CSV table of C-alpha atoms in Angstrom, one decimal:
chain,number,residue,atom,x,y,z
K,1,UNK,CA,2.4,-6.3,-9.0
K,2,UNK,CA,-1.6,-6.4,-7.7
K,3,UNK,CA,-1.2,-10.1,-6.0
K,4,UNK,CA,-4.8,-11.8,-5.5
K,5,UNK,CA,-4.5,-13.7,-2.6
K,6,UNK,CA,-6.0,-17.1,-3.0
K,7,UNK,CA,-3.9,-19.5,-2.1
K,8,UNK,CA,-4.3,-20.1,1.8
K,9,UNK,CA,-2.0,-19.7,5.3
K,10,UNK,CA,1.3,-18.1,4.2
K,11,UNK,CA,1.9,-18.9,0.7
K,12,UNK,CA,1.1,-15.0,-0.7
K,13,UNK,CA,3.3,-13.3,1.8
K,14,UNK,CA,6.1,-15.6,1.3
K,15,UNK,CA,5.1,-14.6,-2.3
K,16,UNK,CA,5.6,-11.2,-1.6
K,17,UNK,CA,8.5,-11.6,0.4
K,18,UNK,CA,10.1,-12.9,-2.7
K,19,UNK,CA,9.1,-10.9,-5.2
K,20,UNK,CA,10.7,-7.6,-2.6
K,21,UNK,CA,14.1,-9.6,-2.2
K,22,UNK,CA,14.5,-9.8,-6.2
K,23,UNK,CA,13.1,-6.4,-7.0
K,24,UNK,CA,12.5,-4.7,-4.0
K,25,UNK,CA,11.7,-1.5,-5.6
K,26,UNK,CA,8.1,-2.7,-7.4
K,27,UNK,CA,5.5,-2.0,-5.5
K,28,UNK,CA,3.3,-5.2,-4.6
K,29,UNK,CA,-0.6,-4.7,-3.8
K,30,UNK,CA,-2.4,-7.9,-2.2
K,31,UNK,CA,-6.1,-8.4,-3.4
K,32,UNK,CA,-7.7,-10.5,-0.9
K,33,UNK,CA,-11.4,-11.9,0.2
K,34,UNK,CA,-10.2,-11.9,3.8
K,35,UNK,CA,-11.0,-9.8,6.1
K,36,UNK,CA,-8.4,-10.8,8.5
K,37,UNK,CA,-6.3,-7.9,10.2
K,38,UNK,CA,-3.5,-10.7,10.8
K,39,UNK,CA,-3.3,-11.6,7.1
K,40,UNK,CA,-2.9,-7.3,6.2
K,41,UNK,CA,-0.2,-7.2,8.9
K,42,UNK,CA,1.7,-10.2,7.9
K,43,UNK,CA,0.8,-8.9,4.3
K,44,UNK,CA,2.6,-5.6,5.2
K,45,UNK,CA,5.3,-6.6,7.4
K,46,UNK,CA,6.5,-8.9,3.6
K,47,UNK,CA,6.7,-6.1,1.9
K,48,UNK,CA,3.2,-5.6,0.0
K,49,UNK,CA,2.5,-1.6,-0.7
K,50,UNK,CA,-0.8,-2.0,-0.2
K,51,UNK,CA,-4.0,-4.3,1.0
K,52,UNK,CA,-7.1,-4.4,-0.9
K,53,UNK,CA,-9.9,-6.0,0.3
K,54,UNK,CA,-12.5,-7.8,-2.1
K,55,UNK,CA,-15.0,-6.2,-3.8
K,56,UNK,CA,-12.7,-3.0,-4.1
K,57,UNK,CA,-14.4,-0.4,-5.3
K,58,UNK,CA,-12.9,1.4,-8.5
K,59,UNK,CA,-11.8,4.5,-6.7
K,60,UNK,CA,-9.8,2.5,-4.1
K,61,UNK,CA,-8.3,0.7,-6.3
K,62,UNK,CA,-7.1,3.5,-8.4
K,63,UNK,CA,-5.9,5.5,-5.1
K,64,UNK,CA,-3.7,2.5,-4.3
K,65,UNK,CA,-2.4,2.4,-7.9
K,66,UNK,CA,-1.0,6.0,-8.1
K,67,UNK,CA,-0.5,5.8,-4.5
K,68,UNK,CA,2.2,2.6,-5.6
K,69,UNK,CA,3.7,3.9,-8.7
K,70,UNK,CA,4.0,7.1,-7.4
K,71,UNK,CA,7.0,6.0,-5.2
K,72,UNK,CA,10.0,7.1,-5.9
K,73,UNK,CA,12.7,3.7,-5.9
K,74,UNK,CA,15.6,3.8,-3.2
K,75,UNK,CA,18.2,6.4,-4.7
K,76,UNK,CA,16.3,8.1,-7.8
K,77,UNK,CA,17.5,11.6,-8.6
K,78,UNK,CA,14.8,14.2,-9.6
């Protein structure tokens, strides 16, 4: 899920913390115009995989894509 972060306060990483209670194996990446190192730690500590910060460039972005679906999910046999 790439979340963009627009709504203000809490309201994404209660988002987040939803979205990892029902499926906690999908990776979540917050986009986000803030530059706030609270928001990424709250961000993180909810569950999100990731933190972009707006613009992202096209590289980052595509790090943190493989980077997410990379992940193997809690249990998965090779």
């Amino acid at each position: 899920v790439l979340l963009d972060q627009w709504v203000p306060g809490d309201d994404a990483c209660e988002l987040i913390r939803d979205l990892k209670g029902a499926r906690p194996e999908v990776p979540v990446l917050m986009l986000t115009a803030s530059t706030s190192p609270l928001l990424a730690i709250e961000a993180m500590r909810a569950g999100a995989t990731d933190y972009l910060i707006k613009p992202v460039a096209p590289e980052r972005l595509q790090q943190a894509l493989r980077s997410a679906t990379r992940r193997e999910t809690p249990g998965a046999e090779l």
